[in-house]
Coordinates of C-alpha atoms in Angstrom, one line a residue:
M198 CA 20.8 41.7 63.5
T199 CA 17.1 41.6 64.3
E200 CA 14.8 44.3 63.1
A201 CA 12.7 46.3 65.6
L202 CA 8.9 46.4 65.3
G203 CA 7.7 49.2 63.0
S204 CA 11.0 49.4 61.2
T205 CA 11.0 51.5 58.0
A206 CA 13.4 49.2 56.2
T207 CA 12.1 47.7 52.9
P208 CA 12.7 44.0 52.3
E209 CA 14.0 44.6 48.8
S210 CA 16.7 47.2 49.5
G211 CA 17.4 46.6 53.2
R212 CA 17.8 50.4 53.7
P213 CA 15.6 52.6 55.9
E214 CA 13.5 55.2 54.0
D215 CA 15.2 58.1 55.9
E216 CA 18.5 57.0 54.5
V217 CA 17.1 56.9 51.0
A218 CA 15.6 60.4 51.4
S219 CA 18.8 61.8 52.7
K220 CA 20.7 60.4 49.7
K221 CA 18.4 62.4 47.4
G222 CA 19.7 65.7 48.9
R223 CA 16.5 66.9 50.6
R224 CA 17.2 69.5 53.3
G225 CA 14.1 69.3 55.5
G226 CA 11.0 69.9 53.5
K227 CA 9.7 73.5 53.2
R228 CA 12.3 75.0 55.4
G229 CA 15.1 73.9 53.1
K230 CA 13.6 75.5 50.0
K231 CA 12.9 79.0 51.3
G232 CA 15.2 81.9 51.8
P233 CA 15.6 83.9 55.0
L234 CA 12.5 86.0 54.3
G235 CA 10.4 83.0 53.5
R236 CA 11.5 81.3 56.8
L237 CA 10.7 84.5 58.7
A238 CA 7.2 84.6 57.1
L239 CA 6.7 81.0 58.0
F240 CA 7.8 81.7 61.6
Y241 CA 5.3 84.6 61.8
R242 CA 2.5 82.5 60.5
Q243 CA 3.3 79.7 63.0
V244 CA 3.3 82.3 65.9
V245 CA -0.1 83.7 64.8
A246 CA -1.5 80.1 64.6
E247 CA -0.3 79.3 68.1
L248 CA -1.7 82.5 69.5
R249 CA -5.1 81.5 68.1
K250 CA -5.0 78.3 70.2
V251 CA -4.6 80.3 73.4
V252 CA -7.6 80.4 75.7
W253 CA -7.7 84.0 76.8
P254 CA -9.2 84.9 80.2
T255 CA -12.5 86.9 80.4
R256 CA -12.5 90.4 81.9
N257 CA -13.9 89.0 85.1
Q258 CA -11.3 86.3 85.4
L259 CA -8.5 88.8 84.6
S260 CA -9.7 91.2 87.4
T261 CA -9.9 88.3 89.8
Y262 CA -6.4 87.1 89.0
T263 CA -5.1 90.6 89.2
T264 CA -6.7 91.1 92.7
V265 CA -5.3 87.8 94.0
V266 CA -1.8 88.7 92.8
I267 CA -1.9 92.2 94.3
V268 CA -3.2 90.8 97.7
F269 CA -0.5 88.1 97.7
V270 CA 2.3 90.7 97.0
V271 CA 1.0 93.0 99.8
I272 CA 1.1 90.0 102.2
V273 CA 4.6 89.0 101.2
I274 CA 5.8 92.7 101.5
G275 CA 4.3 92.8 105.0
L276 CA 6.0 89.5 106.0
V277 CA 9.4 90.6 104.7
T278 CA 9.0 93.9 106.5
V279 CA 8.3 92.2 109.8
I280 CA 11.3 89.8 109.4
D281 CA 13.6 92.7 108.4
Y282 CA 12.5 94.7 111.4
G283 CA 13.1 91.7 113.6
F284 CA 16.6 91.2 112.2
N285 CA 17.3 94.9 112.6
Q286 CA 16.4 94.9 116.3
A287 CA 18.4 91.7 116.8
V288 CA 21.5 93.3 115.2
K289 CA 21.1 96.5 117.3
Y290 CA 20.8 94.4 120.5
V291 CA 23.9 92.3 119.7
F292 CA 26.2 95.0 118.4
G293 CA 24.8 97.8 120.5

């Protein structure tokens, strides 16, 4: 069988490195060695690290976005009201 480019097989043993690591009994690095509280603390640290990467909007951007959403919702409410009124009148006309 031909080997793919970038294969991790070593020419001496012919086994991939992943297979060698799994034979030694490793369970996934840091997560395999910690208990439930350690994993929970790791999760919390990762959440905080991801929240630091978030680009938060400025107060001006937030008020602009809020205004746009409120105007859009009012327009959709008006559209649905008009359509509902039209269907109501059509049903009254058909069924009397």
